[in-house]
Tab-separated table of C-alpha atoms in Angstrom:
chain	number	residue	atom	x	y	z
V	1	UNK	CA	139.339	138.162	42.623
V	2	UNK	CA	135.923	139.000	44.021
V	3	UNK	CA	134.675	139.855	40.528
V	4	UNK	CA	135.817	136.447	39.283
V	5	UNK	CA	133.845	134.718	42.047
V	6	UNK	CA	130.758	136.794	41.183
V	7	UNK	CA	131.128	135.883	37.508
V	8	UNK	CA	131.503	132.177	38.306
V	9	UNK	CA	128.463	132.342	40.594
V	10	UNK	CA	126.367	133.934	37.840
V	11	UNK	CA	127.442	131.344	35.281
V	12	UNK	CA	126.713	128.418	37.608
V	13	UNK	CA	123.391	129.951	38.661
V	14	UNK	CA	122.430	130.457	35.018
V	15	UNK	CA	123.258	126.835	34.170
V	16	UNK	CA	121.354	125.562	37.220
V	17	UNK	CA	118.216	127.525	36.359
V	18	UNK	CA	118.475	126.509	32.695
V	19	UNK	CA	118.520	122.869	33.747
V	20	UNK	CA	115.429	123.345	35.923
V	21	UNK	CA	113.545	125.280	33.221
V	22	UNK	CA	114.206	122.439	30.780
V	23	UNK	CA	113.089	119.838	33.339
V	24	UNK	CA	109.943	121.783	34.287
V	25	UNK	CA	108.806	122.616	30.757
V	26	UNK	CA	109.693	119.291	29.113
V	27	UNK	CA	108.843	116.786	31.838
V	28	UNK	CA	107.209	118.026	35.052
V	29	UNK	CA	104.483	120.194	33.513
V	30	UNK	CA	103.503	117.809	30.670
V	31	UNK	CA	103.206	114.923	33.109
V	32	UNK	CA	101.089	116.979	35.504
V	33	UNK	CA	98.818	118.327	32.732
V	34	UNK	CA	98.281	114.807	31.413
V	35	UNK	CA	97.039	113.763	34.854
V	36	UNK	CA	94.867	116.857	35.255
V	37	UNK	CA	93.050	116.160	31.997
V	38	UNK	CA	91.619	113.085	33.699
V	39	UNK	CA	90.812	114.877	36.953
V	40	UNK	CA	87.220	115.994	37.483
V	41	UNK	CA	87.911	118.842	39.936
V	42	UNK	CA	91.095	120.903	39.682
V	43	UNK	CA	92.279	122.707	42.799
V	44	UNK	CA	93.703	126.146	42.012
V	45	UNK	CA	95.876	128.389	44.197
V	46	UNK	CA	95.868	132.159	43.695
V	47	UNK	CA	99.004	133.551	45.339
V	48	UNK	CA	98.033	137.004	46.594
V	49	UNK	CA	100.742	139.292	47.977
V	50	UNK	CA	99.338	142.800	48.419
V	51	UNK	CA	95.943	144.540	48.700
V	52	UNK	CA	96.225	145.977	45.181
V	53	UNK	CA	96.938	142.577	43.604
V	54	UNK	CA	93.456	142.421	42.123
V	55	UNK	CA	94.425	141.290	38.624
V	56	UNK	CA	93.514	137.640	39.186
V	57	UNK	CA	90.325	138.145	41.200
V	58	UNK	CA	88.118	138.132	38.103
V	59	UNK	CA	89.513	134.730	37.085
V	60	UNK	CA	89.143	133.537	40.678
V	61	UNK	CA	85.457	134.523	40.609
V	62	UNK	CA	84.946	132.799	37.260
V	63	UNK	CA	86.459	129.616	38.675
V	64	UNK	CA	84.178	129.820	41.703
V	65	UNK	CA	81.267	129.485	39.287
V	66	UNK	CA	82.865	126.654	37.296
V	67	UNK	CA	82.272	122.976	38.027
V	68	UNK	CA	85.814	122.171	36.880
V	69	UNK	CA	87.739	124.274	39.382
V	70	UNK	CA	88.098	124.590	43.144
V	71	UNK	CA	89.927	127.920	43.708
V	72	UNK	CA	91.519	129.375	46.862
V	73	UNK	CA	93.335	132.617	47.606
V	74	UNK	CA	96.596	132.360	49.566
V	75	UNK	CA	97.817	135.574	51.195
V	76	UNK	CA	101.619	135.595	51.246
V	77	UNK	CA	104.018	138.317	52.408
V	78	UNK	CA	106.433	140.739	50.801
V	79	UNK	CA	109.633	139.755	52.642
V	80	UNK	CA	111.843	142.272	50.852
V	81	UNK	CA	110.731	145.270	52.896
V	82	UNK	CA	110.170	146.016	56.567
V	83	UNK	CA	108.462	143.684	59.037
V	84	UNK	CA	105.979	146.484	59.700
V	85	UNK	CA	105.064	146.582	56.003
V	86	UNK	CA	104.834	142.769	55.903
V	87	UNK	CA	102.339	142.677	58.771
V	88	UNK	CA	100.290	145.598	57.466
V	89	UNK	CA	100.036	144.201	53.919
V	90	UNK	CA	99.199	140.663	55.068
V	91	UNK	CA	96.531	141.809	57.502
V	92	UNK	CA	94.894	144.197	55.031
V	93	UNK	CA	94.879	141.618	52.228
V	94	UNK	CA	93.473	138.888	54.452
V	95	UNK	CA	90.821	141.196	55.893
V	96	UNK	CA	89.615	142.518	52.515
V	97	UNK	CA	89.583	139.094	50.857
V	98	UNK	CA	87.743	137.287	53.681
V	99	UNK	CA	85.148	140.061	53.800
V	100	UNK	CA	84.520	139.575	50.086
V	101	UNK	CA	84.886	135.807	49.644
V	102	UNK	CA	84.558	134.303	53.129
V	103	UNK	CA	87.113	132.615	55.372
V	104	UNK	CA	86.691	129.230	53.670
V	105	UNK	CA	88.197	130.562	50.429
V	106	UNK	CA	91.132	132.517	51.841
V	107	UNK	CA	94.250	130.902	53.310
V	108	UNK	CA	96.947	132.702	55.266
V	109	UNK	CA	100.293	131.677	53.869
V	110	UNK	CA	102.245	133.319	56.656
V	111	UNK	CA	101.819	132.858	60.405
V	112	UNK	CA	102.754	136.337	61.623
V	113	UNK	CA	102.682	135.448	65.312
V	114	UNK	CA	105.163	132.580	64.898
V	115	UNK	CA	107.062	134.142	61.963
V	116	UNK	CA	106.510	131.024	59.880
V	117	UNK	CA	105.369	130.420	56.295
V	118	UNK	CA	103.083	127.567	55.242
V	119	UNK	CA	103.916	125.312	52.296
V	120	UNK	CA	100.794	124.632	50.197
V	121	UNK	CA	102.392	123.164	47.063
V	122	UNK	CA	101.204	119.594	47.769
V	123	UNK	CA	97.590	120.715	48.112
V	124	UNK	CA	97.085	122.330	44.689
V	125	UNK	CA	97.071	121.262	41.033
V	126	UNK	CA	97.834	124.591	39.335
V	127	UNK	CA	98.606	128.093	40.634
V	128	UNK	CA	98.199	131.722	39.574
V	129	UNK	CA	100.487	134.539	40.623
V	130	UNK	CA	100.968	138.166	39.618
V	131	UNK	CA	104.255	138.646	41.461
V	132	UNK	CA	107.151	137.915	39.062
V	133	UNK	CA	109.857	138.791	41.601
V	134	UNK	CA	110.972	135.748	43.568
V	135	UNK	CA	113.231	138.011	45.612
V	136	UNK	CA	110.094	139.578	47.171
V	137	UNK	CA	108.488	136.274	48.162
V	138	UNK	CA	109.176	133.748	50.879
V	139	UNK	CA	110.706	130.574	49.442
V	140	UNK	CA	107.381	128.716	49.745
V	141	UNK	CA	105.729	131.255	47.428
V	142	UNK	CA	108.364	131.715	44.763
V	143	UNK	CA	107.655	130.760	41.162
V	144	UNK	CA	110.701	128.510	41.030
V	145	UNK	CA	109.630	126.599	44.152
V	146	UNK	CA	106.113	125.832	42.896
V	147	UNK	CA	107.370	125.016	39.394
V	148	UNK	CA	110.015	122.589	40.673
V	149	UNK	CA	107.323	120.912	42.748
V	150	UNK	CA	105.568	120.228	39.441
V	151	UNK	CA	102.704	122.714	39.923
V	152	UNK	CA	102.012	124.483	36.587
V	153	UNK	CA	102.264	128.226	37.182
V	154	UNK	CA	100.116	130.806	35.389
V	155	UNK	CA	100.868	134.514	35.330
V	156	UNK	CA	98.856	137.674	34.802
V	157	UNK	CA	101.006	140.780	35.219
V	158	UNK	CA	100.514	142.996	38.251
V	159	UNK	CA	100.878	145.980	35.901
V	160	UNK	CA	99.997	146.662	32.288
V	161	UNK	CA	103.046	145.343	30.448
V	162	UNK	CA	104.752	146.437	27.250
V	163	UNK	CA	105.190	150.145	27.975
V	164	UNK	CA	108.430	150.428	29.946
V	165	UNK	CA	111.863	148.872	30.345
V	166	UNK	CA	110.720	146.974	33.425
V	167	UNK	CA	108.724	144.788	30.987
V	168	UNK	CA	111.967	143.875	29.234
V	169	UNK	CA	113.700	143.306	32.567
V	170	UNK	CA	110.897	140.969	33.689
V	171	UNK	CA	110.938	139.038	30.419
V	172	UNK	CA	114.688	138.537	30.816
V	173	UNK	CA	114.275	137.166	34.340
V	174	UNK	CA	114.548	133.398	34.683
V	175	UNK	CA	111.142	133.295	36.417
V	176	UNK	CA	109.326	134.058	33.162
V	177	UNK	CA	110.638	130.803	31.721
V	178	UNK	CA	109.183	128.748	34.591
V	179	UNK	CA	105.601	129.782	33.788
V	180	UNK	CA	103.311	127.314	32.084
V	181	UNK	CA	101.195	130.163	30.685
V	182	UNK	CA	101.749	133.927	30.687
V	183	UNK	CA	98.607	135.832	29.679
V	184	UNK	CA	99.692	139.108	28.101
V	185	UNK	CA	97.980	142.374	27.303
V	186	UNK	CA	98.995	143.305	23.770
V	187	UNK	CA	101.140	142.597	20.738
V	188	UNK	CA	103.901	144.843	22.084
V	189	UNK	CA	104.613	142.308	24.853
V	190	UNK	CA	104.764	139.447	22.338
V	191	UNK	CA	107.265	141.413	20.267
V	192	UNK	CA	109.443	142.197	23.307
V	193	UNK	CA	109.359	138.549	24.427
V	194	UNK	CA	110.530	137.293	21.038
V	195	UNK	CA	113.535	139.570	21.370
V	196	UNK	CA	114.377	139.335	25.074
V	197	UNK	CA	112.883	136.208	26.695
V	198	UNK	CA	114.799	132.954	26.744
V	199	UNK	CA	111.718	130.993	25.597
V	200	UNK	CA	111.078	133.665	22.925
V	201	UNK	CA	107.419	134.003	23.875
V	202	UNK	CA	106.563	130.315	23.547
V	203	UNK	CA	104.687	130.323	26.873
V	204	UNK	CA	102.908	133.629	26.200
V	205	UNK	CA	99.204	133.856	25.325
V	206	UNK	CA	97.736	137.060	23.882
V	207	UNK	CA	94.593	137.511	25.957
V	208	UNK	CA	94.160	141.168	26.842
V	209	UNK	CA	94.139	142.674	30.325
V	210	UNK	CA	91.536	141.020	32.600
V	211	UNK	CA	91.635	143.464	35.518
V	212	UNK	CA	89.351	146.008	33.834
V	213	UNK	CA	86.698	143.558	32.596
V	214	UNK	CA	84.414	144.323	35.530
V	215	UNK	CA	84.462	148.084	34.957
V	216	UNK	CA	81.198	148.234	32.913
V	217	UNK	CA	79.324	146.394	35.677
V	218	UNK	CA	80.163	149.006	38.335
V	219	UNK	CA	77.432	151.515	39.088
V	220	UNK	CA	78.139	155.066	37.949
V	221	UNK	CA	77.098	157.400	40.780
V	222	UNK	CA	75.946	160.970	40.442
V	223	UNK	CA	78.102	163.621	42.097
V	224	UNK	CA	77.624	167.391	42.089
V	225	UNK	CA	81.367	168.120	42.188
V	226	UNK	CA	84.137	167.053	39.841
V	227	UNK	CA	86.261	164.211	41.238
V	228	UNK	CA	89.994	164.065	40.467
V	229	UNK	CA	92.321	161.205	41.456
V	230	UNK	CA	95.896	162.115	42.402
V	231	UNK	CA	98.113	159.013	42.256
V	232	UNK	CA	101.848	159.450	43.002
V	233	UNK	CA	104.249	156.560	42.390
V	234	UNK	CA	106.749	155.256	44.945
V	235	UNK	CA	109.954	155.415	42.840
V	236	UNK	CA	111.005	158.774	44.271
V	237	UNK	CA	114.770	158.217	44.520
V	238	UNK	CA	117.326	160.082	42.403
V	239	UNK	CA	117.828	157.240	39.943
V	240	UNK	CA	117.205	158.682	36.433
V	241	UNK	CA	115.128	155.576	35.681
V	242	UNK	CA	112.754	156.314	38.583
V	243	UNK	CA	109.551	158.031	37.517
V	244	UNK	CA	108.051	159.060	40.872
V	245	UNK	CA	108.136	162.848	41.282
V	246	UNK	CA	106.289	163.148	44.602
V	247	UNK	CA	109.142	165.002	46.314
V	248	UNK	CA	108.910	167.592	43.557
V	249	UNK	CA	105.086	167.793	43.474
V	250	UNK	CA	104.263	167.358	47.183
V	251	UNK	CA	103.703	171.079	47.853
V	252	UNK	CA	101.536	171.448	44.758
V	253	UNK	CA	99.356	168.551	45.928
V	254	UNK	CA	98.772	170.469	49.175
V	255	UNK	CA	97.854	173.590	47.211
V	256	UNK	CA	95.203	172.050	44.944
V	257	UNK	CA	92.404	171.333	47.458
V	258	UNK	CA	92.743	174.877	48.821
V	259	UNK	CA	92.675	176.446	45.370
V	260	UNK	CA	89.766	174.321	44.096
V	261	UNK	CA	87.287	174.079	46.953
V	262	UNK	CA	84.530	172.826	44.616
V	263	UNK	CA	86.564	169.839	43.397
V	264	UNK	CA	86.736	166.579	45.345
V	265	UNK	CA	90.281	165.159	45.291
V	266	UNK	CA	91.055	161.491	45.945
V	267	UNK	CA	94.643	160.968	47.049
V	268	UNK	CA	95.562	157.479	45.875
V	269	UNK	CA	99.303	156.882	46.479
V	270	UNK	CA	101.127	153.737	45.457
V	271	UNK	CA	100.987	151.348	48.468
V	272	UNK	CA	104.752	151.699	48.896
V	273	UNK	CA	104.952	155.498	48.677
V	274	UNK	CA	104.879	156.262	52.398
V	275	UNK	CA	107.125	153.264	53.097
V	276	UNK	CA	109.687	154.627	50.621
V	277	UNK	CA	109.203	158.173	51.863
V	278	UNK	CA	110.733	157.122	55.210
V	279	UNK	CA	114.103	157.190	53.440
V	280	UNK	CA	113.679	160.910	52.719
V	281	UNK	CA	111.392	162.370	55.387
V	282	UNK	CA	111.171	161.867	59.121
V	283	UNK	CA	108.173	160.065	60.569
V	284	UNK	CA	107.007	163.374	62.027
V	285	UNK	CA	107.178	165.115	58.639
V	286	UNK	CA	105.214	162.319	56.954
V	287	UNK	CA	102.482	162.479	59.600
V	288	UNK	CA	102.380	166.282	59.426
V	289	UNK	CA	101.977	166.120	55.652
V	290	UNK	CA	99.127	163.627	55.924
V	291	UNK	CA	97.432	165.720	58.590
V	292	UNK	CA	97.589	168.877	56.497
V	293	UNK	CA	96.402	167.161	53.326
V	294	UNK	CA	93.513	165.265	54.877
V	295	UNK	CA	92.359	168.185	57.000
V	296	UNK	CA	90.762	169.505	53.806
V	297	UNK	CA	87.119	168.445	53.664
V	298	UNK	CA	87.409	167.997	49.888
V	299	UNK	CA	90.222	165.427	50.092
V	300	UNK	CA	89.684	161.679	50.414
V	301	UNK	CA	92.374	159.081	51.147
V	302	UNK	CA	92.090	155.912	49.051
V	303	UNK	CA	94.113	152.812	49.970
V	304	UNK	CA	91.695	149.943	49.266
V	305	UNK	CA	92.909	147.102	47.090
V	306	UNK	CA	90.229	147.296	44.401
V	307	UNK	CA	90.207	150.725	42.745
V	308	UNK	CA	87.871	150.075	39.796
V	309	UNK	CA	84.918	151.762	41.502
V	310	UNK	CA	87.173	154.736	42.162
V	311	UNK	CA	88.070	154.865	38.467
V	312	UNK	CA	84.434	154.570	37.399
V	313	UNK	CA	83.333	157.412	39.659
V	314	UNK	CA	86.030	159.932	38.801
V	315	UNK	CA	86.353	162.674	36.193
V	316	UNK	CA	90.127	162.818	35.721
V	317	UNK	CA	93.447	161.354	36.837
V	318	UNK	CA	96.711	163.123	37.716
V	319	UNK	CA	99.600	160.700	38.225
V	320	UNK	CA	103.120	159.489	37.474
V	321	UNK	CA	102.470	155.740	37.677
V	322	UNK	CA	103.002	153.046	35.066
V	323	UNK	CA	99.909	150.845	34.882
V	324	UNK	CA	97.503	153.760	35.296
V	325	UNK	CA	98.807	155.139	31.985
V	326	UNK	CA	96.880	152.409	30.192
V	327	UNK	CA	94.348	151.310	32.822
V	328	UNK	CA	92.706	154.708	33.169
V	329	UNK	CA	92.197	154.887	29.400
V	330	UNK	CA	89.446	152.295	29.863
V	331	UNK	CA	87.322	154.993	31.541
V	332	UNK	CA	87.504	157.370	28.588
V	333	UNK	CA	88.255	160.248	30.988
V	334	UNK	CA	91.108	162.767	30.653
V	335	UNK	CA	94.422	162.106	32.374
V	336	UNK	CA	97.558	164.100	33.091
V	337	UNK	CA	101.098	162.815	33.601
V	338	UNK	CA	103.388	164.483	36.153
V	339	UNK	CA	106.912	164.723	34.782
V	340	UNK	CA	109.834	164.309	37.178
V	341	UNK	CA	112.840	166.601	36.943
V	342	UNK	CA	115.986	164.616	36.193
V	343	UNK	CA	114.200	161.479	35.019
V	344	UNK	CA	115.515	159.975	31.786
V	345	UNK	CA	112.335	158.846	30.072
V	346	UNK	CA	114.289	157.260	27.225
V	347	UNK	CA	115.481	154.769	29.865
V	348	UNK	CA	112.002	154.367	31.357
V	349	UNK	CA	109.615	153.927	28.434
V	350	UNK	CA	109.690	151.883	25.248
V	351	UNK	CA	107.533	152.517	22.165
V	352	UNK	CA	104.149	151.839	23.778
V	353	UNK	CA	105.016	154.001	26.775
V	354	UNK	CA	105.632	157.062	24.626
V	355	UNK	CA	102.415	156.423	22.702
V	356	UNK	CA	100.570	156.366	26.034
V	357	UNK	CA	102.249	159.599	27.106
V	358	UNK	CA	100.803	161.173	23.961
V	359	UNK	CA	97.346	160.304	25.323
V	360	UNK	CA	98.051	162.369	28.466
V	361	UNK	CA	98.300	166.055	29.207
V	362	UNK	CA	102.027	166.454	29.933
V	363	UNK	CA	102.577	168.313	33.210
V	364	UNK	CA	106.034	169.819	33.701
V	365	UNK	CA	105.173	172.923	35.741
V	366	UNK	CA	102.601	173.889	38.336
V	367	UNK	CA	100.957	176.153	35.766
V	368	UNK	CA	100.579	173.180	33.390
V	369	UNK	CA	98.645	171.389	36.117
V	370	UNK	CA	96.422	174.373	36.836
V	371	UNK	CA	95.708	174.748	33.113
V	372	UNK	CA	94.740	171.059	32.912
V	373	UNK	CA	92.257	171.395	35.772
V	374	UNK	CA	90.850	174.738	34.590
V	375	UNK	CA	90.513	173.943	30.897
V	376	UNK	CA	90.185	170.171	30.557
V	377	UNK	CA	88.430	169.123	33.767
V	378	UNK	CA	86.281	172.185	34.569
V	379	UNK	CA	85.604	173.635	31.106
V	380	UNK	CA	85.606	170.267	29.301
V	381	UNK	CA	88.087	171.347	26.604
V	382	UNK	CA	89.462	167.821	26.204
V	383	UNK	CA	91.428	168.121	22.962
V	384	UNK	CA	93.055	164.687	23.376
V	385	UNK	CA	89.755	162.839	23.830
V	386	UNK	CA	89.337	161.446	20.310
V	387	UNK	CA	92.968	160.386	19.972
V	388	UNK	CA	93.026	158.877	23.472
V	389	UNK	CA	89.868	156.831	23.023
V	390	UNK	CA	90.770	155.607	19.513
V	391	UNK	CA	94.232	154.497	20.602
V	392	UNK	CA	92.815	152.753	23.674
V	393	UNK	CA	90.243	150.851	21.634
V	394	UNK	CA	92.707	149.734	18.945
V	395	UNK	CA	95.885	149.017	20.978
V	396	UNK	CA	95.082	148.775	24.684
V	397	UNK	CA	91.627	147.302	25.326
V	398	UNK	CA	92.262	143.917	23.673
V	399	UNK	CA	89.228	141.583	24.079
V	400	UNK	CA	87.654	144.045	26.546
V	401	UNK	CA	85.398	143.362	28.422
V	402	UNK	CA	85.698	139.610	27.770
V	403	UNK	CA	89.365	139.012	28.594
V	404	UNK	CA	88.533	136.827	31.588
V	405	UNK	CA	86.431	134.549	29.362
V	406	UNK	CA	89.293	134.321	26.856
V	407	UNK	CA	91.665	133.222	29.625
V	408	UNK	CA	89.176	130.775	31.142
V	409	UNK	CA	88.438	129.168	27.766
V	410	UNK	CA	92.138	128.829	27.025
V	411	UNK	CA	92.782	127.090	30.347
V	412	UNK	CA	89.795	124.772	29.916
V	413	UNK	CA	90.949	123.822	26.410
V	414	UNK	CA	94.487	123.183	27.690
V	415	UNK	CA	93.112	120.844	30.357
V	416	UNK	CA	90.647	118.995	28.154
């Protein structure tokens, strides 16, 4: 009987969302856009959830320089996880953004002291977000809420899409049909949308990936030692679709800075790694691990939101993340992928993902990792270099480094 109720709920929910998508796309958005064409100054909200949500900052900066737009960043919380994580993420995001853009341009969408969210939908004409998961957001910052209020929503993915099954899952979600515009990275995403999205890609715009546009402008510093980024993902559970192998590689990470005293290691975990690790390790074990790792004078802890300078001033990347598989290719530097025992990669990656894996050194044992550092990083025997850079240029770096201009011009044309 319970299964019948669940089925009925899903059917009714599907019909309800379908009605709203039709209303938003056919009536609310067209009416709003028609009014905005006549408006001299368009007020834009950038919904900003976590410190690493830097994808839209380039567009935000472009709009700051434009006479047509009046942009603001709104820090809003991840309500899906612990209150401790909510407070930490909100405070870090607000602090970093106000330091960079000033308090007049950054709004706090959540009053931590009074445990209350602020509704800004009536104050803005259009809105950007890079969080496609309404389940993570407070009601006032969900895509559906803003869309039903008649505020055209624009989306730039928080990760480089098209490489893994999560891209298909996102495209299937109802939220992707509420967007006015979805700016996508490559043709692979367009192809997946035509197969899996309800709107069949009609609201998708092939633009390229704007996050990396600012990479050429960052100063390249001179260092005497090689610099290697180690970036473990947070999906460390036993699910065969989870790629994070930190539990398997944790001891090896501790070994590396002791074995290679002349190499500077930057430990750059996913922001949720230590939060997730609480489900597997005690608080004392987590703190002991951090203490041992960071007691090495050749290890640096990186947790800032913007990591492009870190990318620019590194020599290699060792990781098991998703976005970094494509993002780091923009640097031209070698990269190694840490395989996780028990993971079913046929249920993790689609075609583009496997092509990106072929651009990485594939690390399945500790000796594989040592060989990568010894031969590729130290000796410079980078046999994948030509293939990696050619593939990146042809399939990954679409419109680079002018993606932000492509997006801006598209928006301006749509509002003219």
